[in-house]
PDB file of C-alpha atoms in Angstrom:
ATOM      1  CA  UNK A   1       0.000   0.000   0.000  1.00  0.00           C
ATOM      2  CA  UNK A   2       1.349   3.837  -0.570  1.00  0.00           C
ATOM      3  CA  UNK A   3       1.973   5.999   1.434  1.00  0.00           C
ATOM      4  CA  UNK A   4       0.479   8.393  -0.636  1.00  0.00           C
ATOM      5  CA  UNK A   5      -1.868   7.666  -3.299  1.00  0.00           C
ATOM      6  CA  UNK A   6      -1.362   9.658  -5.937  1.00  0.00           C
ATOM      7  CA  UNK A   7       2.134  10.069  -5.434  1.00  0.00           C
ATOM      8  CA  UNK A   8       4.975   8.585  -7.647  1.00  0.00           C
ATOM      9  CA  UNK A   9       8.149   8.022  -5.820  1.00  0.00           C
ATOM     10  CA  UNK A  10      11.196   6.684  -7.699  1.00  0.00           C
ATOM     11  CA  UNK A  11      14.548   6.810  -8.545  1.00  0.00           C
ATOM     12  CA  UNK A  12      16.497   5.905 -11.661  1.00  0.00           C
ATOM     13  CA  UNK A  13      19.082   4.191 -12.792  1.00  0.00           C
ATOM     14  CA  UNK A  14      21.671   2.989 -15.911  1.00  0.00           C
ATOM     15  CA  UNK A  15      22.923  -0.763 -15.845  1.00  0.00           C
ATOM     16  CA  UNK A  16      26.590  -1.390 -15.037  1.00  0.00           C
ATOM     17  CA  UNK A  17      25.806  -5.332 -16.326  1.00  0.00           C
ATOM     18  CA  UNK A  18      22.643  -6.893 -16.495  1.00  0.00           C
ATOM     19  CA  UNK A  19      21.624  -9.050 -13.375  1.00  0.00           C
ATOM     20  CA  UNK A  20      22.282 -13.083 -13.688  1.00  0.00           C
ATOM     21  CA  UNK A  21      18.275 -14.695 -14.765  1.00  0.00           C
ATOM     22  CA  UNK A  22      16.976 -11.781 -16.376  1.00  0.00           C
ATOM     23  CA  UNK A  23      15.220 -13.540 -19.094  1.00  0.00           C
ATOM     24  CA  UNK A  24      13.265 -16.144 -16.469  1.00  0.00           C
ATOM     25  CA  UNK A  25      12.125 -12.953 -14.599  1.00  0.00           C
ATOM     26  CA  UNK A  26       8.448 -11.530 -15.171  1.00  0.00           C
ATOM     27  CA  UNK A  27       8.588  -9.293 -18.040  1.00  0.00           C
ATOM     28  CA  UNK A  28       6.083  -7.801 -20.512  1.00  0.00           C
ATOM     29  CA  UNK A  29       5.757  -6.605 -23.921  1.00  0.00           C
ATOM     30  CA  UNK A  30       4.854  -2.334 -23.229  1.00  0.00           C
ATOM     31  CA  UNK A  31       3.499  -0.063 -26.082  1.00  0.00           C
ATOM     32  CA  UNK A  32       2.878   3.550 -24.411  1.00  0.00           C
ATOM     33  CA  UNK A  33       1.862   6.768 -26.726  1.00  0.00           C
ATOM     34  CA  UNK A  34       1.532  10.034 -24.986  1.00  0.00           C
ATOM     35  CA  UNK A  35      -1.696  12.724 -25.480  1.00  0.00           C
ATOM     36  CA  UNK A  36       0.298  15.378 -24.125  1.00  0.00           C
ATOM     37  CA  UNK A  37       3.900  15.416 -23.153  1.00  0.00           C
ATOM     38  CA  UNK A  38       5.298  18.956 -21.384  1.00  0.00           C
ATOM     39  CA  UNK A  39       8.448  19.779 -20.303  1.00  0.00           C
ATOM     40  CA  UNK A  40       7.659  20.244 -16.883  1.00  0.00           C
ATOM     41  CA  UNK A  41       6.952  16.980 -16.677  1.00  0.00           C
ATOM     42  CA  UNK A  42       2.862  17.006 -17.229  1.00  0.00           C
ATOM     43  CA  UNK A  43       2.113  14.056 -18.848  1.00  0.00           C
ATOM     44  CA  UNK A  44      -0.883  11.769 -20.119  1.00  0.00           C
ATOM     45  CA  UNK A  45       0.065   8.608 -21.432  1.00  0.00           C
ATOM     46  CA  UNK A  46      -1.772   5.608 -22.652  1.00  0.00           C
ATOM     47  CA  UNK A  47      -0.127   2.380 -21.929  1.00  0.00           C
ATOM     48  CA  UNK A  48      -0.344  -1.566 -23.231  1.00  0.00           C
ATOM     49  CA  UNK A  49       1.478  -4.431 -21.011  1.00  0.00           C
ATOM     50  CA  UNK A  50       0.674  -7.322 -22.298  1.00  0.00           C
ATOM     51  CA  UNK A  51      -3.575  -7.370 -22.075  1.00  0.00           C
ATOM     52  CA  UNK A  52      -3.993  -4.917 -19.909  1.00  0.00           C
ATOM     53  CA  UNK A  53      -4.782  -0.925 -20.699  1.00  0.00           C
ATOM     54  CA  UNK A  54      -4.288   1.938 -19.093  1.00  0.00           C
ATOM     55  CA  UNK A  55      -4.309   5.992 -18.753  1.00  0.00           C
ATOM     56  CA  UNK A  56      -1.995   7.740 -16.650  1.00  0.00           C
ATOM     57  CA  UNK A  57      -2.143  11.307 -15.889  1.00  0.00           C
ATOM     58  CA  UNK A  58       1.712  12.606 -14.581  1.00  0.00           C
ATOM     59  CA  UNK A  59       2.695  15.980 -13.336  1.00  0.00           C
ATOM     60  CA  UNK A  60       5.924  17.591 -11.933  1.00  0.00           C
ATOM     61  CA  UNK A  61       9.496  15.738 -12.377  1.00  0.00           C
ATOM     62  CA  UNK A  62      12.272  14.211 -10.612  1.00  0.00           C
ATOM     63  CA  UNK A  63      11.756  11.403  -7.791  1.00  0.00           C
ATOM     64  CA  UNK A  64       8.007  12.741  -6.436  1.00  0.00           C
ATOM     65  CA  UNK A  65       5.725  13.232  -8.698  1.00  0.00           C
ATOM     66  CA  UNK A  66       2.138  13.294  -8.721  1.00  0.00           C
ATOM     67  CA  UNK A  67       0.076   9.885 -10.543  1.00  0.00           C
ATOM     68  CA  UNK A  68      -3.026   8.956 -11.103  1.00  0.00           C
ATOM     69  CA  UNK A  69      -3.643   5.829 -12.927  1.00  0.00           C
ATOM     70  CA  UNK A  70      -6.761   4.089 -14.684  1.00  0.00           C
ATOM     71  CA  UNK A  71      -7.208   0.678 -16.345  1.00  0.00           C
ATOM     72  CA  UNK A  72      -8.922   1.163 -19.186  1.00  0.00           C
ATOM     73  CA  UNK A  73     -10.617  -1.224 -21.583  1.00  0.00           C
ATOM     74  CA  UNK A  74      -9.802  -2.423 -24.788  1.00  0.00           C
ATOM     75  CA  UNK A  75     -12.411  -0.636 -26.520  1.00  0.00           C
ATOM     76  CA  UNK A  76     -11.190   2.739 -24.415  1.00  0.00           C
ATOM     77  CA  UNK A  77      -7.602   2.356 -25.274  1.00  0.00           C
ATOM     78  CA  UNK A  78      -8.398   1.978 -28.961  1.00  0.00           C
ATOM     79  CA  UNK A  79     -10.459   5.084 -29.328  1.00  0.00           C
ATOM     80  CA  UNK A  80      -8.075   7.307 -27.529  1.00  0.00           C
ATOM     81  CA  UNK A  81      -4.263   5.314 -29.227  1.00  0.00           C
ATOM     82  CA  UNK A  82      -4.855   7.231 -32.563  1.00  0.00           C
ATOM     83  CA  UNK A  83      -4.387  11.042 -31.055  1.00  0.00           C
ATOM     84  CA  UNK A  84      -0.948   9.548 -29.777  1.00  0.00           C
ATOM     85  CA  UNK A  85       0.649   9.711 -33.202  1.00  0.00           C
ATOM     86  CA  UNK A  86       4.380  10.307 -33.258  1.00  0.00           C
ATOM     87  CA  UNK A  87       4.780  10.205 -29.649  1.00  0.00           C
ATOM     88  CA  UNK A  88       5.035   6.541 -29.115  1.00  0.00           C
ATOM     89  CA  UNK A  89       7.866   4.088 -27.689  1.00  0.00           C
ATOM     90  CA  UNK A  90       7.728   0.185 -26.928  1.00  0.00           C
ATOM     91  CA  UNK A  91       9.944  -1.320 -24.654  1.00  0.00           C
ATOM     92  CA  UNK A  92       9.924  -4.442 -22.817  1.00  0.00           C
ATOM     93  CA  UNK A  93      10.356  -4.748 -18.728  1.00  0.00           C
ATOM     94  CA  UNK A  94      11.455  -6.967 -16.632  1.00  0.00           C
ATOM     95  CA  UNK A  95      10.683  -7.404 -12.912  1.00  0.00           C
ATOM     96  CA  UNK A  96      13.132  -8.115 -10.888  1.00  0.00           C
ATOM     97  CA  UNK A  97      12.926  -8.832  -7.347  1.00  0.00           C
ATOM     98  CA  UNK A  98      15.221  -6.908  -5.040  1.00  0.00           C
ATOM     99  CA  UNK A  99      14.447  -7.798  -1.257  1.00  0.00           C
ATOM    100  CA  UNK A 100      11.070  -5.897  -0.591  1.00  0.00           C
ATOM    101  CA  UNK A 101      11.356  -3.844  -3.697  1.00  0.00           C
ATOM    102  CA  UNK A 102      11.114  -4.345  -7.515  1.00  0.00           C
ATOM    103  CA  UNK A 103      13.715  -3.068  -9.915  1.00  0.00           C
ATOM    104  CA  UNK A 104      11.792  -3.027 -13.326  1.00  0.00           C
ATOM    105  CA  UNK A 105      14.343  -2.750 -16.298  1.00  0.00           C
ATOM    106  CA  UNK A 106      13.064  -1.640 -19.586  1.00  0.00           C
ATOM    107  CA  UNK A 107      14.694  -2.736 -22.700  1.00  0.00           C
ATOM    108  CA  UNK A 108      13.685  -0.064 -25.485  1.00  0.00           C
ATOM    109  CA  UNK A 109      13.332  -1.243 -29.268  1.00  0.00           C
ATOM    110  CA  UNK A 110      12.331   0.492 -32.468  1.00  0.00           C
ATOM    111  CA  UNK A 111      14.388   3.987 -32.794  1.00  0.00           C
ATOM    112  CA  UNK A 112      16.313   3.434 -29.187  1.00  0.00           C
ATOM    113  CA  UNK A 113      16.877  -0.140 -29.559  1.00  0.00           C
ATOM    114  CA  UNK A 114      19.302  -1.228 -27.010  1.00  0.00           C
ATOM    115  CA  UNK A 115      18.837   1.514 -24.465  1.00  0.00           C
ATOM    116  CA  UNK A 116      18.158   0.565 -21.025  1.00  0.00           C
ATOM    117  CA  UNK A 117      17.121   1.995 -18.192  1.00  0.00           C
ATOM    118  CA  UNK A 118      16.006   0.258 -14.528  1.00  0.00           C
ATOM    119  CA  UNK A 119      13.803   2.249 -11.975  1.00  0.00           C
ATOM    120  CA  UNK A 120      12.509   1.221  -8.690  1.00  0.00           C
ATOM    121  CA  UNK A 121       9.844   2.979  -6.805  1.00  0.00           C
ATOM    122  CA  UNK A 122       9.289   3.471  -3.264  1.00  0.00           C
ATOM    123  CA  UNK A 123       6.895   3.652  -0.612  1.00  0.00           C
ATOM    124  CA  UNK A 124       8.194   6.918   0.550  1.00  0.00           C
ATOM    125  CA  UNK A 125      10.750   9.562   0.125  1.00  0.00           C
ATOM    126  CA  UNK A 126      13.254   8.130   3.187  1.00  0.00           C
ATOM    127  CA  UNK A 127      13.211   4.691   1.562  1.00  0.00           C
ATOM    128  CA  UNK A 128      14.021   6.429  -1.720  1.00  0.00           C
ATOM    129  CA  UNK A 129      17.003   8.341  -0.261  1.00  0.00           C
ATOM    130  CA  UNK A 130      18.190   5.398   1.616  1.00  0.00           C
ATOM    131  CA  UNK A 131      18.724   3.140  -1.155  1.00  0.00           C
ATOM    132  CA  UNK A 132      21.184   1.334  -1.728  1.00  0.00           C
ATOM    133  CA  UNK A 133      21.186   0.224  -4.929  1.00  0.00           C
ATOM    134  CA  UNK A 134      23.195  -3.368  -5.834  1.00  0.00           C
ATOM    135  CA  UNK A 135      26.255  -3.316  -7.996  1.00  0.00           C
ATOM    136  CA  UNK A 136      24.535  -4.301 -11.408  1.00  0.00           C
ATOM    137  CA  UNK A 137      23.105  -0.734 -11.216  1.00  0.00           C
ATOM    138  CA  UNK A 138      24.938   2.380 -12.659  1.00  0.00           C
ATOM    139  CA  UNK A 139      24.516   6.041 -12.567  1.00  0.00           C
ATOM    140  CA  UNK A 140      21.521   7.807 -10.900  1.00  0.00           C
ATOM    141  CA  UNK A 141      19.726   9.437 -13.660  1.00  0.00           C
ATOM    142  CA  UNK A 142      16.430   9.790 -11.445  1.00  0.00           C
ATOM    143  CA  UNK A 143      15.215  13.022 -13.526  1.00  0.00           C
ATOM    144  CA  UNK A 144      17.923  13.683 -16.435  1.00  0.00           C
ATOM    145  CA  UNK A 145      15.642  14.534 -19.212  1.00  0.00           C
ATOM    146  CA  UNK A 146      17.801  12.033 -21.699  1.00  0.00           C
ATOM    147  CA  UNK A 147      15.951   9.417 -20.353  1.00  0.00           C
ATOM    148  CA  UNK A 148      12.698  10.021 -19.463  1.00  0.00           C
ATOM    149  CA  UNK A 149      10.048   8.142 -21.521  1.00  0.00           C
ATOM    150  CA  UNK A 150       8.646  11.750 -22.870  1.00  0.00           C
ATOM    151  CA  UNK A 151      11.666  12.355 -24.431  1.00  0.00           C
ATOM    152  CA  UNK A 152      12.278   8.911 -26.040  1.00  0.00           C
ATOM    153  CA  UNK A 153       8.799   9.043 -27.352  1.00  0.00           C
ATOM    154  CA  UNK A 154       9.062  12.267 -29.306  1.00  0.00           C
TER     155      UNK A 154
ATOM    156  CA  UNK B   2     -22.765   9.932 -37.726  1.00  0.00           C
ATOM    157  CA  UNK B   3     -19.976  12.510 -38.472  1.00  0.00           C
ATOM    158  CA  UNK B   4     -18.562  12.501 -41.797  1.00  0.00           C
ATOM    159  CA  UNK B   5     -14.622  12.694 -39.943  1.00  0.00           C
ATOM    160  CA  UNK B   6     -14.740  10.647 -36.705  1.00  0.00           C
ATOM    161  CA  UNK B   7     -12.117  12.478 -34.458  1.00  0.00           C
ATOM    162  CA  UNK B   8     -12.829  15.578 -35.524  1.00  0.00           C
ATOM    163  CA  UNK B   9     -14.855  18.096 -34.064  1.00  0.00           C
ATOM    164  CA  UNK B  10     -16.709  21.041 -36.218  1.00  0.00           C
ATOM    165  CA  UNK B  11     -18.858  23.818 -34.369  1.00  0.00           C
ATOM    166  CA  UNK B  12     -19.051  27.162 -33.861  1.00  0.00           C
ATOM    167  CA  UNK B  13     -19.985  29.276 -30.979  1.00  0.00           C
ATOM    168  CA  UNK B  14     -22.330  32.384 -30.406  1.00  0.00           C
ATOM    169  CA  UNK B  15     -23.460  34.540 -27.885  1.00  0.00           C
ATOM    170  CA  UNK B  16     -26.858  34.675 -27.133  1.00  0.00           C
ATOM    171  CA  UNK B  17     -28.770  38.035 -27.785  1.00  0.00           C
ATOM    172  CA  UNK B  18     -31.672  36.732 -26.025  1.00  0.00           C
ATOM    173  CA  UNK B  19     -33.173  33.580 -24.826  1.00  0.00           C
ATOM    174  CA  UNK B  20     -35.099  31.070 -26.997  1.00  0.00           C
ATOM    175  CA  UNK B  21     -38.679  30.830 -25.779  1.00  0.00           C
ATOM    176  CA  UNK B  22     -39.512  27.578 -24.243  1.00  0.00           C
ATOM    177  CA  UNK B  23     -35.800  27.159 -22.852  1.00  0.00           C
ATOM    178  CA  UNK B  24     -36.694  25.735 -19.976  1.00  0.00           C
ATOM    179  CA  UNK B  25     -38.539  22.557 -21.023  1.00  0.00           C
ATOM    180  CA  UNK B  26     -35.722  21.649 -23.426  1.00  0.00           C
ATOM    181  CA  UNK B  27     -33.972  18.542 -22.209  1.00  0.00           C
ATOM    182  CA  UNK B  28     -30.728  20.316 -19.658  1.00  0.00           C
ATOM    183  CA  UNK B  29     -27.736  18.658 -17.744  1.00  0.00           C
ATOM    184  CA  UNK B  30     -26.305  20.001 -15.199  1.00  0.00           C
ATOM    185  CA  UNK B  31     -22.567  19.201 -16.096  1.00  0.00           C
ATOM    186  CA  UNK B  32     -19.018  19.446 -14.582  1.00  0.00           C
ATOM    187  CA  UNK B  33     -15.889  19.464 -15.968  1.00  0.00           C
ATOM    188  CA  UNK B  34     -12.454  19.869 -14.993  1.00  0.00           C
ATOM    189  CA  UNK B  35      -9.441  19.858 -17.229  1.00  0.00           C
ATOM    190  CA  UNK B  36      -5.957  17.800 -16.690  1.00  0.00           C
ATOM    191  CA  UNK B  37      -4.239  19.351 -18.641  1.00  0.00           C
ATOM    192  CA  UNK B  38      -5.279  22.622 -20.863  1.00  0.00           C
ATOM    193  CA  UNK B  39      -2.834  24.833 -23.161  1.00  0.00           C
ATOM    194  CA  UNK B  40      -2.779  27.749 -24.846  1.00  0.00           C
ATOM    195  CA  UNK B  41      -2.909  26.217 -28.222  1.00  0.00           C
ATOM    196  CA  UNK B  42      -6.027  24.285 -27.595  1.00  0.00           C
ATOM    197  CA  UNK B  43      -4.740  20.705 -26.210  1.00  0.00           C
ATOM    198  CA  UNK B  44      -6.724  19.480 -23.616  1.00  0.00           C
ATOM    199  CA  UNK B  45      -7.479  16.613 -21.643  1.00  0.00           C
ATOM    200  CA  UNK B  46     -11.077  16.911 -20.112  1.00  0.00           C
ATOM    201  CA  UNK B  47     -12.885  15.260 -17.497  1.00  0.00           C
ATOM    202  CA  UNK B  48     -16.800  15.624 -17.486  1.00  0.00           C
ATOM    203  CA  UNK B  49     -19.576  14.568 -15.382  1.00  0.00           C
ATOM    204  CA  UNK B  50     -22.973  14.991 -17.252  1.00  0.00           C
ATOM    205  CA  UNK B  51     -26.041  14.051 -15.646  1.00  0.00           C
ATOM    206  CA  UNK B  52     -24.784  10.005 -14.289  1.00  0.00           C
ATOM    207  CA  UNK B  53     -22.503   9.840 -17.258  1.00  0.00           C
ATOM    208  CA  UNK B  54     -18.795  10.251 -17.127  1.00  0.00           C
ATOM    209  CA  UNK B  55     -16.419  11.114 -20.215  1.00  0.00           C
ATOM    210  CA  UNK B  56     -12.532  11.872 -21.017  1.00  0.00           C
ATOM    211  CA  UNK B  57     -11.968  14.019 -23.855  1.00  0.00           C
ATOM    212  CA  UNK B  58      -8.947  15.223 -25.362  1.00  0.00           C
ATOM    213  CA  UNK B  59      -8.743  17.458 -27.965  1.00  0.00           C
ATOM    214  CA  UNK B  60      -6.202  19.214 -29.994  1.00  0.00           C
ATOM    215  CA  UNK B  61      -6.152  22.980 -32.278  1.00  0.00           C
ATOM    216  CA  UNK B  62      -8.668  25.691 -31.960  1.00  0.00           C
ATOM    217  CA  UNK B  63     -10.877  27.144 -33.763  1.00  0.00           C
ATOM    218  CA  UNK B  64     -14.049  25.920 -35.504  1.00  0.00           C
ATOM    219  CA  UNK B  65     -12.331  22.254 -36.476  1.00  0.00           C
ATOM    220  CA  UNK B  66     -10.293  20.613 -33.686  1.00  0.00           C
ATOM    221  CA  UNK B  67      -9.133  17.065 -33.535  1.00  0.00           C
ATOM    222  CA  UNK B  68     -11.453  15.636 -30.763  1.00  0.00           C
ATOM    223  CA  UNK B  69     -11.420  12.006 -29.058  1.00  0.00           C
ATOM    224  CA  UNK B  70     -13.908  11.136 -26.431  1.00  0.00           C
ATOM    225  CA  UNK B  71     -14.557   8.343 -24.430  1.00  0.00           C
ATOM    226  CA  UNK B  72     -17.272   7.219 -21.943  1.00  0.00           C
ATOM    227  CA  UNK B  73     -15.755   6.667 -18.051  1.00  0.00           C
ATOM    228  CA  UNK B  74     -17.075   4.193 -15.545  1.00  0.00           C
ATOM    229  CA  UNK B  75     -17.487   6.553 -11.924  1.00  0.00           C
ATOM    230  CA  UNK B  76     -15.013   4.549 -10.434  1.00  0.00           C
ATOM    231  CA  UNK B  77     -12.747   5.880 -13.391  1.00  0.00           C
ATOM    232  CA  UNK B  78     -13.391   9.368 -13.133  1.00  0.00           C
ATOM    233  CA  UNK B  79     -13.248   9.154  -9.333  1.00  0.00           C
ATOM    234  CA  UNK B  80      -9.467   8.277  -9.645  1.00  0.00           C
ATOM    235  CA  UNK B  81      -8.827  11.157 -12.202  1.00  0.00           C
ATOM    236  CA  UNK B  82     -11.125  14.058 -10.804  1.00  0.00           C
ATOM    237  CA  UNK B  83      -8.409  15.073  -8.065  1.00  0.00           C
ATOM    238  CA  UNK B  84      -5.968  16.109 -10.746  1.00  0.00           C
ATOM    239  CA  UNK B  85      -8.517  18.572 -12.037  1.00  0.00           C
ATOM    240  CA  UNK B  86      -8.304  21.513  -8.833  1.00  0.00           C
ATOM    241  CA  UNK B  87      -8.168  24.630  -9.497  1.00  0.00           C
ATOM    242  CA  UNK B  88      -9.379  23.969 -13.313  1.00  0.00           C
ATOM    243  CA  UNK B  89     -12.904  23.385 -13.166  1.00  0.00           C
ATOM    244  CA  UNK B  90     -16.246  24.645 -14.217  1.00  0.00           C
ATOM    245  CA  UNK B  91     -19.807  24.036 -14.080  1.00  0.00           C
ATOM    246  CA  UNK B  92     -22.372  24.643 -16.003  1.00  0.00           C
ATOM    247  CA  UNK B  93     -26.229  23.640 -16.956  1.00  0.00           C
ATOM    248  CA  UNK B  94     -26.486  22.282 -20.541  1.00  0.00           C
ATOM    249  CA  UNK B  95     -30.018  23.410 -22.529  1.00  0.00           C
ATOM    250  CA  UNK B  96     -30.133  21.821 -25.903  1.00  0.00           C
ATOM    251  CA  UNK B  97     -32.406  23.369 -28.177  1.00  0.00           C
ATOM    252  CA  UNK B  98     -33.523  21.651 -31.274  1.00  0.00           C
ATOM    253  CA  UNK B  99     -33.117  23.640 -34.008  1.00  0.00           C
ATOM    254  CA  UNK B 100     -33.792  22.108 -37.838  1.00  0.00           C
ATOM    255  CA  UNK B 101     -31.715  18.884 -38.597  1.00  0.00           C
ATOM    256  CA  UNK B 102     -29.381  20.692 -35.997  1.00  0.00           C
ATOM    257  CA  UNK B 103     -28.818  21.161 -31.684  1.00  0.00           C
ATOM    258  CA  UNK B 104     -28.254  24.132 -30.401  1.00  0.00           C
ATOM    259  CA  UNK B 105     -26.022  23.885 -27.211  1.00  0.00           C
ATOM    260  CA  UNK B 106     -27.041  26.880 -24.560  1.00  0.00           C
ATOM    261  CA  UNK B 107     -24.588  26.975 -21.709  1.00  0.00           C
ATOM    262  CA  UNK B 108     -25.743  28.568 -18.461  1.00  0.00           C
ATOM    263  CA  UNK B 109     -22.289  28.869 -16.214  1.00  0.00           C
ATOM    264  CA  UNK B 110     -22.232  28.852 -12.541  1.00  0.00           C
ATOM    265  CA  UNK B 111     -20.150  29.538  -9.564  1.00  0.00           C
ATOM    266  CA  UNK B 112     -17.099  32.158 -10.684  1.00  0.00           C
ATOM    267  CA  UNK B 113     -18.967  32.511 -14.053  1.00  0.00           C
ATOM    268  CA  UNK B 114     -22.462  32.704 -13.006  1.00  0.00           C
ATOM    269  CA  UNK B 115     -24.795  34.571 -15.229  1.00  0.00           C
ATOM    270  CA  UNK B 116     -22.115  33.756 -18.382  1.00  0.00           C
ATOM    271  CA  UNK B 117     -24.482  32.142 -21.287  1.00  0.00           C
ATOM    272  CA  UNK B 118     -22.923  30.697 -24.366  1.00  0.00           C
ATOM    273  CA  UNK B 119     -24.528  28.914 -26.849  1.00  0.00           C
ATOM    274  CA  UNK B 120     -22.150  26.133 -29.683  1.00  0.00           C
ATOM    275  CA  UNK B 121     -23.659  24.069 -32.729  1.00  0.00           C
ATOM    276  CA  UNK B 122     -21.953  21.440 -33.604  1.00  0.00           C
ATOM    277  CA  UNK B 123     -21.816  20.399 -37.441  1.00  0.00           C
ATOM    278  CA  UNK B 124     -20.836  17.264 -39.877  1.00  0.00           C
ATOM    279  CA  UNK B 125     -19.124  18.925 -42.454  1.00  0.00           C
ATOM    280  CA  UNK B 126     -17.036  22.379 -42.450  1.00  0.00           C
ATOM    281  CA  UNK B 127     -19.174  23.554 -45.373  1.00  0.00           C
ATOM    282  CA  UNK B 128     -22.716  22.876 -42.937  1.00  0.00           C
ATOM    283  CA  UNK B 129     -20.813  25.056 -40.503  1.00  0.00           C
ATOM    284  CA  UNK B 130     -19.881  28.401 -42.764  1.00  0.00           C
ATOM    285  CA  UNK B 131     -23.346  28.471 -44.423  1.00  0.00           C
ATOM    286  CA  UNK B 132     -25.225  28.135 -41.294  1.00  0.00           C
ATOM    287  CA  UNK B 133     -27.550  31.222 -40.641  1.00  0.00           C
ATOM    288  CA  UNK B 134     -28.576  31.550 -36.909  1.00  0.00           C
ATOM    289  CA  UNK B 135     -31.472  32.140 -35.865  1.00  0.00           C
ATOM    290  CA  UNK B 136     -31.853  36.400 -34.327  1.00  0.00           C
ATOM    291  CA  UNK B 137     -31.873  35.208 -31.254  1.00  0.00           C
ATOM    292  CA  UNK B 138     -28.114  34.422 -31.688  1.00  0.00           C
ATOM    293  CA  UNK B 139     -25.542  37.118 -30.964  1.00  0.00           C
ATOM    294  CA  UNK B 140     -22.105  37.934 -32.220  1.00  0.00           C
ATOM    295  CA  UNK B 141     -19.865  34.348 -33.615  1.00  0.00           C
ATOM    296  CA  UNK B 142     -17.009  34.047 -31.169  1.00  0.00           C
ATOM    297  CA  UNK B 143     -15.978  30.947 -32.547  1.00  0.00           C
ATOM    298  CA  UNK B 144     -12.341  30.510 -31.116  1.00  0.00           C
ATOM    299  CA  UNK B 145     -12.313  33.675 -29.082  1.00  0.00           C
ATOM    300  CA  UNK B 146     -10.525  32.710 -26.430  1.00  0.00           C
ATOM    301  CA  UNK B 147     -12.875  34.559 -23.278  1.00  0.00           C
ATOM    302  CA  UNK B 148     -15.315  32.273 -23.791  1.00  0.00           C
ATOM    303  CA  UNK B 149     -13.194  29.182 -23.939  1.00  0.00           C
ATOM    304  CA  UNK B 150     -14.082  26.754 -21.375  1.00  0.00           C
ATOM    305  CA  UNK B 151     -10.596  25.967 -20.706  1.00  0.00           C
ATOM    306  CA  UNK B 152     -10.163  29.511 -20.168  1.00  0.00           C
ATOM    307  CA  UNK B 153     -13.261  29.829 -18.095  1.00  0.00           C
ATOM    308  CA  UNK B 154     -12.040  26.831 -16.000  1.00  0.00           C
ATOM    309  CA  UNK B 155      -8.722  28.510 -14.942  1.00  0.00           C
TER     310      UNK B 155
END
C-alpha cells in the first residue's frame, strides 16, 4: 500500500551489467503513446502491457511526482491510441525482485533499440534516499531529461 | 454519424436573447475539470454529465479541432477528478432543437455565473460556414478565447 496515493516516488538508474536470470524474470511486452507530453513533466500517457490498458495522468518531475492511474478497456484504449501519433515508444520490462522492492528494467526497441534503463519505486521519500542500490546498477539518472520516456517518445 | 470521426466542427455564439420555451428543453447540469489545458487548444477533459462520465482530449482551436472522447465508468473518473483543482467549471447544458441541428445553450455557474454561451456542432465544415442563426443568436465568437471553457475553467 502507498503511502500516498497519488504520489509517484522513484529513482532511476543505468545498468553497469545486467543481473544473472533476467530472461526467467516476469517481463512484458509495453506499447505507451503520450496525449500530451510537457516539459515540466505534465504528462498523459496511454499504456499496453501485455492485455492490460491503461491511462496515466503525470505531473511535476524528478523522484516525487504526482500519478493517477486508470485501467482502461480495450475498446477505451483503442479510441483514444490514434491522437498519440508520433509520440510513441515500446519497450519491454522486466521485474526483478530486489528484497522488498522491484527493480523493473526496460529494454527499449524500435528507434532506441538497445537503451536501457532500470527504476525502482518506493513507498516513501526516506526509503528512496536510503537506497542502496546493488552493484549491477549504474549512474543515478532519477530526472535527467535524456531518459525520461517523454523524451524517447518524441 | 460525423462525416470525420475524431474531428470536431462547431461554432460558438453569444446569445442576444433567450429562446422561448428554454426551460422545457432537455438540460444537464454538467461538470468538468481539465488535466491538462494549453494555450494552443490541447486538452485533456474530465466531465460529469447528468450520471454519465467522459474523457476528452482534444487538440487545435478554432471551428475544427481534432477531438477524441470516451465514456468513463465513476469509479474511473473518481481516480482522475483530483488532478482537475483549481481547473474546473460548471455549467447547466439546454439543448435546443433547431432544424436537422442542436443548439447547445450553456448557463455557467459559480465564478462565471450569469455567463451564457450557446455552440452548434456540425458534420461537415461547409454545414458550418453556411449556417444562418437564428436572431436570437448574438455575435460568432468561434475561437475567441474569453469564452473558452478551458479559459473559463482557470
Amino acid at each position: 500500500m502507498k503511502e500516498h496515493p497519488g504520489r509517484e516516488i522513484e529513482r532511476k538508474f543505468l545498468i553497469r551489467k545486467l543481473p544473472g536470470g533476467l530472461t526467467s524474470c516476469p517481463s512484458n511486452e509495453i506499447s505507451q503513446g503520450y496525449l500530451v507530453s510537457l516539459d515540466d513533466g505534465t504528462q498523459v500517457r496511454l499504456r499496453k502491457s501485455g492485455q492490460q490498458y491503461s491511462l496515466t495522468f503525470k505531473r511535476g518531475a524528478g523522484r516525487v511526482r504526482e500519478e493517477r492511474e486508470v485501467g482502461l478497456t480495450a475498446g477505451q484504449f483503442d479510441a483514444l491510441w490514434p491522437a498519440t501519433a508520433g509520440k510513441r515508444l515500446v519497450k519491454t520490462r522486466y521485474e526483478i525482485p530486489l528484497g522488498e522492492l522491484v527493480v523493473e528494467i526496460d529494454v527499449y526497441h524500435e528507434r532506441h533499440e538497445g537503451l536501457i534503463v532500470a527504476e525502482v519505486e518506493f513507498d516513501d521519500e526516506e526509503s528512496a534516499r536510503n537506497f542502496q542500490p546493488p552493484d549491477w546498477l549504474g549512474d543515478d539518472v532519477s530526472g535527467d531529461p535524456r531518459y525520461s520516456n517523454q523524451l524517447l517518445a518524441s
